[in-house]
């Protein structure tokens, strides 16, 4: 079946501009995650959705970052007034949700290929 | 503080068995241990998950001692295509879904 898809694959923008990054999760997956990955680093957690609601947005770096998932499927990560430091690969992952016996930390995440954002 | 500690990098040769050990001294009772693999320009891919003792699948084995303060990912007979970054994850932050990746272990397999 289809995996997680992300669009665009690459986005180049200028400092100060607004960007939207899209994630299409695996059908039936109720949980969705956004991460940011800089070169040579592991993915950095940004936000987690369970259904339509953001269950944990503690990883969003500041109020320029916002994410939505209005129908519990597709999600959009929005970045306002982009800065050069926002340049990174933005990864999306989806999962079935609470794992074994409702234990969250058994939840296997399936990642998309990422969107490479470059802010000039 | 990082929840897990892994070697930054490892080198191996084709056909060898590779063991990558991860320390997680503060693992909680409900925490499972999960390993992901990441190739350049791709998102991480789930490899294996376990709670205690030994887990084996078609890709790897995971060894977890009784105290669960560490775990070892074992890759049998590696090939060049196993060159990747391997991440060890423990539980979720505060028991929830916030997933913390460390810097991972860069495995380089040579011919």
PDB file of C-alpha atoms in Angstrom:
ATOM      1  CA  UNK A   1       0.000   0.000   0.000  1.00  0.00           C
ATOM      2  CA  UNK A   2       0.944   3.641  -0.222  1.00  0.00           C
ATOM      3  CA  UNK A   3       3.270   4.991   2.381  1.00  0.00           C
ATOM      4  CA  UNK A   4       3.501   8.437   3.883  1.00  0.00           C
ATOM      5  CA  UNK A   5       3.914  11.109   1.248  1.00  0.00           C
ATOM      6  CA  UNK A   6       5.134  14.661   1.653  1.00  0.00           C
ATOM      7  CA  UNK A   7       4.937  17.596  -0.714  1.00  0.00           C
ATOM      8  CA  UNK A   8       6.829  19.410  -1.970  1.00  0.00           C
ATOM      9  CA  UNK A   9      10.005  17.359  -1.863  1.00  0.00           C
ATOM     10  CA  UNK A  10      12.034  20.559  -2.020  1.00  0.00           C
ATOM     11  CA  UNK A  11      11.109  24.106  -1.170  1.00  0.00           C
ATOM     12  CA  UNK A  12      13.311  27.138  -1.604  1.00  0.00           C
ATOM     13  CA  UNK A  13      12.066  30.386  -0.185  1.00  0.00           C
ATOM     14  CA  UNK A  14      13.338  33.764   0.861  1.00  0.00           C
ATOM     15  CA  UNK A  15      13.774  35.004   4.379  1.00  0.00           C
ATOM     16  CA  UNK A  16      10.537  36.429   5.718  1.00  0.00           C
ATOM     17  CA  UNK A  17       8.229  34.421   3.463  1.00  0.00           C
ATOM     18  CA  UNK A  18       5.455  32.048   4.499  1.00  0.00           C
ATOM     19  CA  UNK A  19       5.592  28.342   3.624  1.00  0.00           C
ATOM     20  CA  UNK A  20       3.285  25.370   3.930  1.00  0.00           C
ATOM     21  CA  UNK A  21       4.459  21.775   3.972  1.00  0.00           C
ATOM     22  CA  UNK A  22       1.995  18.953   3.428  1.00  0.00           C
ATOM     23  CA  UNK A  23       1.884  15.418   4.789  1.00  0.00           C
ATOM     24  CA  UNK A  24      -0.393  12.611   3.585  1.00  0.00           C
ATOM     25  CA  UNK A  25      -0.311   9.819   6.164  1.00  0.00           C
ATOM     26  CA  UNK A  26      -1.008   6.156   5.649  1.00  0.00           C
ATOM     27  CA  UNK A  27      -4.737   5.558   5.401  1.00  0.00           C
ATOM     28  CA  UNK A  28      -6.215   4.566   8.731  1.00  0.00           C
ATOM     29  CA  UNK A  29      -3.373   5.921  10.825  1.00  0.00           C
ATOM     30  CA  UNK A  30      -4.778   8.097  13.573  1.00  0.00           C
ATOM     31  CA  UNK A  31      -1.460   9.420  14.853  1.00  0.00           C
ATOM     32  CA  UNK A  32       0.714  11.863  12.942  1.00  0.00           C
ATOM     33  CA  UNK A  33       4.075  13.375  13.865  1.00  0.00           C
ATOM     34  CA  UNK A  34       6.176  16.204  12.492  1.00  0.00           C
ATOM     35  CA  UNK A  35       9.947  16.360  12.941  1.00  0.00           C
ATOM     36  CA  UNK A  36      12.741  18.607  11.785  1.00  0.00           C
ATOM     37  CA  UNK A  37      16.147  17.235  10.917  1.00  0.00           C
ATOM     38  CA  UNK A  38      19.313  19.220  10.428  1.00  0.00           C
ATOM     39  CA  UNK A  39      22.402  17.819   8.751  1.00  0.00           C
ATOM     40  CA  UNK A  40      24.176  15.290  10.931  1.00  0.00           C
ATOM     41  CA  UNK A  41      21.501  15.321  13.612  1.00  0.00           C
ATOM     42  CA  UNK A  42      18.671  13.004  14.528  1.00  0.00           C
ATOM     43  CA  UNK A  43      15.077  14.040  13.889  1.00  0.00           C
ATOM     44  CA  UNK A  44      13.826  16.668  16.324  1.00  0.00           C
ATOM     45  CA  UNK A  45      10.240  16.238  17.494  1.00  0.00           C
ATOM     46  CA  UNK A  46       7.924  19.151  16.675  1.00  0.00           C
ATOM     47  CA  UNK A  47       4.313  18.076  17.181  1.00  0.00           C
ATOM     48  CA  UNK A  48       2.105  15.026  17.550  1.00  0.00           C
ATOM     49  CA  UNK A  49      -1.527  14.705  16.455  1.00  0.00           C
ATOM     50  CA  UNK A  50      -3.998  12.103  17.617  1.00  0.00           C
ATOM     51  CA  UNK A  51      -6.882  12.458  15.214  1.00  0.00           C
ATOM     52  CA  UNK A  52      -7.596  16.116  14.579  1.00  0.00           C
ATOM     53  CA  UNK A  53      -6.115  17.445  17.770  1.00  0.00           C
ATOM     54  CA  UNK A  54      -2.549  18.344  18.593  1.00  0.00           C
ATOM     55  CA  UNK A  55      -1.867  16.137  21.595  1.00  0.00           C
ATOM     56  CA  UNK A  56       1.656  17.442  22.100  1.00  0.00           C
ATOM     57  CA  UNK A  57       3.048  20.558  20.427  1.00  0.00           C
ATOM     58  CA  UNK A  58       5.865  21.080  22.889  1.00  0.00           C
ATOM     59  CA  UNK A  59       8.516  20.697  20.195  1.00  0.00           C
ATOM     60  CA  UNK A  60       7.411  23.663  18.091  1.00  0.00           C
ATOM     61  CA  UNK A  61      10.316  26.116  18.422  1.00  0.00           C
ATOM     62  CA  UNK A  62       8.260  29.319  18.497  1.00  0.00           C
ATOM     63  CA  UNK A  63       4.969  30.835  17.451  1.00  0.00           C
ATOM     64  CA  UNK A  64       6.042  31.135  13.823  1.00  0.00           C
ATOM     65  CA  UNK A  65       5.412  27.407  13.532  1.00  0.00           C
ATOM     66  CA  UNK A  66       1.903  26.003  13.407  1.00  0.00           C
ATOM     67  CA  UNK A  67       0.405  22.728  12.243  1.00  0.00           C
ATOM     68  CA  UNK A  68      -3.121  21.594  11.501  1.00  0.00           C
ATOM     69  CA  UNK A  69      -4.890  18.363  10.734  1.00  0.00           C
ATOM     70  CA  UNK A  70      -8.496  19.448  10.245  1.00  0.00           C
ATOM     71  CA  UNK A  71      -9.998  16.129   9.149  1.00  0.00           C
ATOM     72  CA  UNK A  72      -7.707  13.773  10.984  1.00  0.00           C
ATOM     73  CA  UNK A  73      -5.835  12.758   7.863  1.00  0.00           C
ATOM     74  CA  UNK A  74      -3.719  15.218   5.857  1.00  0.00           C
ATOM     75  CA  UNK A  75      -1.634  17.614   7.906  1.00  0.00           C
ATOM     76  CA  UNK A  76      -0.023  20.924   7.011  1.00  0.00           C
ATOM     77  CA  UNK A  77       2.958  22.441   8.780  1.00  0.00           C
ATOM     78  CA  UNK A  78       2.960  26.202   8.412  1.00  0.00           C
ATOM     79  CA  UNK A  79       5.955  28.443   8.982  1.00  0.00           C
ATOM     80  CA  UNK A  80       5.556  32.200   9.041  1.00  0.00           C
ATOM     81  CA  UNK A  81       8.286  34.787   8.502  1.00  0.00           C
ATOM     82  CA  UNK A  82      10.832  32.135   7.669  1.00  0.00           C
ATOM     83  CA  UNK A  83      14.394  32.541   8.882  1.00  0.00           C
ATOM     84  CA  UNK A  84      17.604  31.034   7.553  1.00  0.00           C
ATOM     85  CA  UNK A  85      17.796  28.874  10.664  1.00  0.00           C
ATOM     86  CA  UNK A  86      14.564  27.158   9.626  1.00  0.00           C
ATOM     87  CA  UNK A  87      16.433  25.454   6.777  1.00  0.00           C
ATOM     88  CA  UNK A  88      16.238  21.711   7.391  1.00  0.00           C
ATOM     89  CA  UNK A  89      14.477  18.556   6.268  1.00  0.00           C
ATOM     90  CA  UNK A  90      10.971  18.373   7.660  1.00  0.00           C
ATOM     91  CA  UNK A  91       9.823  14.818   8.235  1.00  0.00           C
ATOM     92  CA  UNK A  92       6.321  13.543   8.759  1.00  0.00           C
ATOM     93  CA  UNK A  93       5.432  10.161  10.255  1.00  0.00           C
ATOM     94  CA  UNK A  94       2.171   8.384  10.891  1.00  0.00           C
ATOM     95  CA  UNK A  95       1.204   5.445  13.051  1.00  0.00           C
ATOM     96  CA  UNK A  96      -1.797   3.460  14.142  1.00  0.00           C
ATOM     97  CA  UNK A  97      -1.855   5.240  17.475  1.00  0.00           C
ATOM     98  CA  UNK A  98      -1.549   3.785  20.977  1.00  0.00           C
ATOM     99  CA  UNK A  99       0.287   0.506  20.719  1.00  0.00           C
ATOM    100  CA  UNK A 100       0.162  -2.663  22.779  1.00  0.00           C
ATOM    101  CA  UNK A 101      -2.492  -2.404  25.460  1.00  0.00           C
ATOM    102  CA  UNK A 102      -2.647   1.322  24.884  1.00  0.00           C
ATOM    103  CA  UNK A 103       1.014   1.832  25.713  1.00  0.00           C
ATOM    104  CA  UNK A 104       2.184   4.739  23.584  1.00  0.00           C
ATOM    105  CA  UNK A 105       5.801   3.763  23.388  1.00  0.00           C
ATOM    106  CA  UNK A 106       5.113   0.691  21.310  1.00  0.00           C
ATOM    107  CA  UNK A 107       3.756   2.852  18.502  1.00  0.00           C
ATOM    108  CA  UNK A 108       5.685   2.124  15.287  1.00  0.00           C
ATOM    109  CA  UNK A 109       6.060   5.220  13.172  1.00  0.00           C
ATOM    110  CA  UNK A 110       6.215   5.188   9.371  1.00  0.00           C
ATOM    111  CA  UNK A 111       8.114   8.115   7.949  1.00  0.00           C
ATOM    112  CA  UNK A 112       7.742  10.006   4.719  1.00  0.00           C
ATOM    113  CA  UNK A 113      10.704  11.050   2.559  1.00  0.00           C
ATOM    114  CA  UNK A 114      10.717  14.553   3.966  1.00  0.00           C
ATOM    115  CA  UNK A 115      10.585  18.074   2.548  1.00  0.00           C
ATOM    116  CA  UNK A 116      13.890  19.846   2.247  1.00  0.00           C
ATOM    117  CA  UNK A 117      13.327  23.500   3.111  1.00  0.00           C
ATOM    118  CA  UNK A 118      15.953  26.053   2.173  1.00  0.00           C
ATOM    119  CA  UNK A 119      15.554  29.626   3.337  1.00  0.00           C
ATOM    120  CA  UNK A 120      17.796  32.041   1.474  1.00  0.00           C
TER     121      UNK A 120
ATOM    122  CA  UNK B   1      19.509  15.116  29.313  1.00  0.00           C
ATOM    123  CA  UNK B   2      19.565  12.545  26.539  1.00  0.00           C
ATOM    124  CA  UNK B   3      17.616   9.426  27.343  1.00  0.00           C
ATOM    125  CA  UNK B   4      19.854   7.195  25.273  1.00  0.00           C
ATOM    126  CA  UNK B   5      23.568   7.000  24.549  1.00  0.00           C
ATOM    127  CA  UNK B   6      25.034   5.291  21.489  1.00  0.00           C
ATOM    128  CA  UNK B   7      28.433   5.276  19.795  1.00  0.00           C
ATOM    129  CA  UNK B   8      28.697   8.048  17.247  1.00  0.00           C
ATOM    130  CA  UNK B   9      30.054   5.808  14.512  1.00  0.00           C
ATOM    131  CA  UNK B  10      31.145   2.270  13.695  1.00  0.00           C
ATOM    132  CA  UNK B  11      32.956   0.655  10.798  1.00  0.00           C
ATOM    133  CA  UNK B  12      32.530  -2.909   9.614  1.00  0.00           C
ATOM    134  CA  UNK B  13      33.199  -5.137   6.637  1.00  0.00           C
ATOM    135  CA  UNK B  14      30.765  -7.000   4.466  1.00  0.00           C
ATOM    136  CA  UNK B  15      29.733 -10.361   5.895  1.00  0.00           C
ATOM    137  CA  UNK B  16      30.525  -9.454   9.495  1.00  0.00           C
ATOM    138  CA  UNK B  17      28.068  -9.334  12.362  1.00  0.00           C
ATOM    139  CA  UNK B  18      27.599  -5.841  13.765  1.00  0.00           C
ATOM    140  CA  UNK B  19      26.467  -5.116  17.296  1.00  0.00           C
ATOM    141  CA  UNK B  20      25.429  -1.608  18.293  1.00  0.00           C
ATOM    142  CA  UNK B  21      24.845  -1.036  21.983  1.00  0.00           C
ATOM    143  CA  UNK B  22      22.606   1.651  23.405  1.00  0.00           C
ATOM    144  CA  UNK B  23      22.596   2.772  27.037  1.00  0.00           C
ATOM    145  CA  UNK B  24      19.332   3.881  28.628  1.00  0.00           C
ATOM    146  CA  UNK B  25      19.971   3.991  32.355  1.00  0.00           C
ATOM    147  CA  UNK B  26      16.752   5.819  33.179  1.00  0.00           C
ATOM    148  CA  UNK B  27      14.401   3.500  31.316  1.00  0.00           C
ATOM    149  CA  UNK B  28      10.931   3.397  32.868  1.00  0.00           C
ATOM    150  CA  UNK B  29       8.915   0.308  33.625  1.00  0.00           C
ATOM    151  CA  UNK B  30       6.535   0.839  30.711  1.00  0.00           C
ATOM    152  CA  UNK B  31       9.191   1.842  28.191  1.00  0.00           C
ATOM    153  CA  UNK B  32       9.800  -0.273  25.137  1.00  0.00           C
ATOM    154  CA  UNK B  33      13.039  -0.049  23.161  1.00  0.00           C
ATOM    155  CA  UNK B  34      12.805   0.694  19.463  1.00  0.00           C
ATOM    156  CA  UNK B  35      15.468   0.897  16.769  1.00  0.00           C
ATOM    157  CA  UNK B  36      15.182   2.789  13.502  1.00  0.00           C
ATOM    158  CA  UNK B  37      17.438   2.865  10.444  1.00  0.00           C
ATOM    159  CA  UNK B  38      17.918   5.913   8.242  1.00  0.00           C
ATOM    160  CA  UNK B  39      19.515   6.107   4.805  1.00  0.00           C
ATOM    161  CA  UNK B  40      20.600   9.439   3.303  1.00  0.00           C
ATOM    162  CA  UNK B  41      17.711  11.477   1.914  1.00  0.00           C
ATOM    163  CA  UNK B  42      15.121   9.151   3.415  1.00  0.00           C
ATOM    164  CA  UNK B  43      13.030   9.129   6.561  1.00  0.00           C
ATOM    165  CA  UNK B  44      13.858   6.678   9.354  1.00  0.00           C
ATOM    166  CA  UNK B  45      12.577   3.121   8.984  1.00  0.00           C
ATOM    167  CA  UNK B  46      11.490   0.871  11.840  1.00  0.00           C
ATOM    168  CA  UNK B  47      13.796  -2.106  12.392  1.00  0.00           C
ATOM    169  CA  UNK B  48      12.857  -3.817  15.616  1.00  0.00           C
ATOM    170  CA  UNK B  49      11.258  -3.289  19.013  1.00  0.00           C
ATOM    171  CA  UNK B  50      11.456  -5.139  22.295  1.00  0.00           C
ATOM    172  CA  UNK B  51      10.784  -4.991  26.005  1.00  0.00           C
ATOM    173  CA  UNK B  52      13.073  -7.630  27.502  1.00  0.00           C
ATOM    174  CA  UNK B  53      15.277 -10.629  26.687  1.00  0.00           C
ATOM    175  CA  UNK B  54      15.631 -11.239  22.964  1.00  0.00           C
ATOM    176  CA  UNK B  55      13.611 -10.328  19.915  1.00  0.00           C
ATOM    177  CA  UNK B  56      14.445 -11.481  16.402  1.00  0.00           C
ATOM    178  CA  UNK B  57      12.948 -10.669  13.032  1.00  0.00           C
ATOM    179  CA  UNK B  58      14.045 -11.070   9.442  1.00  0.00           C
ATOM    180  CA  UNK B  59      16.319  -8.050   9.646  1.00  0.00           C
ATOM    181  CA  UNK B  60      17.938  -8.017  13.071  1.00  0.00           C
ATOM    182  CA  UNK B  61      18.019  -9.223  16.647  1.00  0.00           C
ATOM    183  CA  UNK B  62      17.602  -7.144  19.758  1.00  0.00           C
ATOM    184  CA  UNK B  63      19.173  -8.246  23.020  1.00  0.00           C
ATOM    185  CA  UNK B  64      17.972  -6.693  26.264  1.00  0.00           C
ATOM    186  CA  UNK B  65      19.538  -7.694  29.607  1.00  0.00           C
ATOM    187  CA  UNK B  66      17.459  -8.255  32.710  1.00  0.00           C
ATOM    188  CA  UNK B  67      18.067  -4.757  34.110  1.00  0.00           C
ATOM    189  CA  UNK B  68      17.021  -3.202  30.750  1.00  0.00           C
ATOM    190  CA  UNK B  69      19.527  -0.389  31.166  1.00  0.00           C
ATOM    191  CA  UNK B  70      21.019  -1.143  27.787  1.00  0.00           C
ATOM    192  CA  UNK B  71      20.158  -2.928  24.586  1.00  0.00           C
ATOM    193  CA  UNK B  72      22.145  -4.290  21.664  1.00  0.00           C
ATOM    194  CA  UNK B  73      21.043  -4.279  18.068  1.00  0.00           C
ATOM    195  CA  UNK B  74      22.637  -7.139  16.173  1.00  0.00           C
ATOM    196  CA  UNK B  75      22.852  -7.115  12.379  1.00  0.00           C
ATOM    197  CA  UNK B  76      23.979 -10.478  10.987  1.00  0.00           C
ATOM    198  CA  UNK B  77      26.271 -10.572   7.980  1.00  0.00           C
ATOM    199  CA  UNK B  78      26.062  -6.927   6.991  1.00  0.00           C
ATOM    200  CA  UNK B  79      26.280  -5.788   3.395  1.00  0.00           C
ATOM    201  CA  UNK B  80      27.218  -2.466   1.836  1.00  0.00           C
ATOM    202  CA  UNK B  81      23.527  -1.555   1.774  1.00  0.00           C
ATOM    203  CA  UNK B  82      23.414  -1.621   5.576  1.00  0.00           C
ATOM    204  CA  UNK B  83      25.475   1.565   5.660  1.00  0.00           C
ATOM    205  CA  UNK B  84      23.112   3.948   7.441  1.00  0.00           C
ATOM    206  CA  UNK B  85      22.429   5.732  10.705  1.00  0.00           C
ATOM    207  CA  UNK B  86      20.841   3.634  13.435  1.00  0.00           C
ATOM    208  CA  UNK B  87      18.763   5.234  16.186  1.00  0.00           C
ATOM    209  CA  UNK B  88      17.850   3.745  19.542  1.00  0.00           C
ATOM    210  CA  UNK B  89      14.674   5.140  21.131  1.00  0.00           C
ATOM    211  CA  UNK B  90      13.225   4.473  24.535  1.00  0.00           C
ATOM    212  CA  UNK B  91       9.622   5.014  25.444  1.00  0.00           C
ATOM    213  CA  UNK B  92       7.948   8.347  24.991  1.00  0.00           C
ATOM    214  CA  UNK B  93       8.788  11.554  26.788  1.00  0.00           C
ATOM    215  CA  UNK B  94       6.886  11.578  30.055  1.00  0.00           C
ATOM    216  CA  UNK B  95       5.175   8.362  29.064  1.00  0.00           C
ATOM    217  CA  UNK B  96       3.547  10.082  26.120  1.00  0.00           C
ATOM    218  CA  UNK B  97       4.138  10.206  22.398  1.00  0.00           C
ATOM    219  CA  UNK B  98       6.899  12.808  22.267  1.00  0.00           C
ATOM    220  CA  UNK B  99       9.642  10.847  20.572  1.00  0.00           C
ATOM    221  CA  UNK B 100      13.239  11.761  21.251  1.00  0.00           C
ATOM    222  CA  UNK B 101      15.854  10.765  18.698  1.00  0.00           C
ATOM    223  CA  UNK B 102      19.497  11.096  19.632  1.00  0.00           C
ATOM    224  CA  UNK B 103      22.270  11.601  17.109  1.00  0.00           C
ATOM    225  CA  UNK B 104      22.314   7.899  16.265  1.00  0.00           C
ATOM    226  CA  UNK B 105      25.165   5.598  15.278  1.00  0.00           C
ATOM    227  CA  UNK B 106      26.609   5.961  11.801  1.00  0.00           C
ATOM    228  CA  UNK B 107      27.478   2.510  10.532  1.00  0.00           C
ATOM    229  CA  UNK B 108      29.808   2.351   7.560  1.00  0.00           C
ATOM    230  CA  UNK B 109      30.150  -1.039   5.895  1.00  0.00           C
ATOM    231  CA  UNK B 110      33.210  -1.493   3.729  1.00  0.00           C
ATOM    232  CA  UNK B 111      33.857  -4.021   0.989  1.00  0.00           C
TER     233      UNK B 111
END
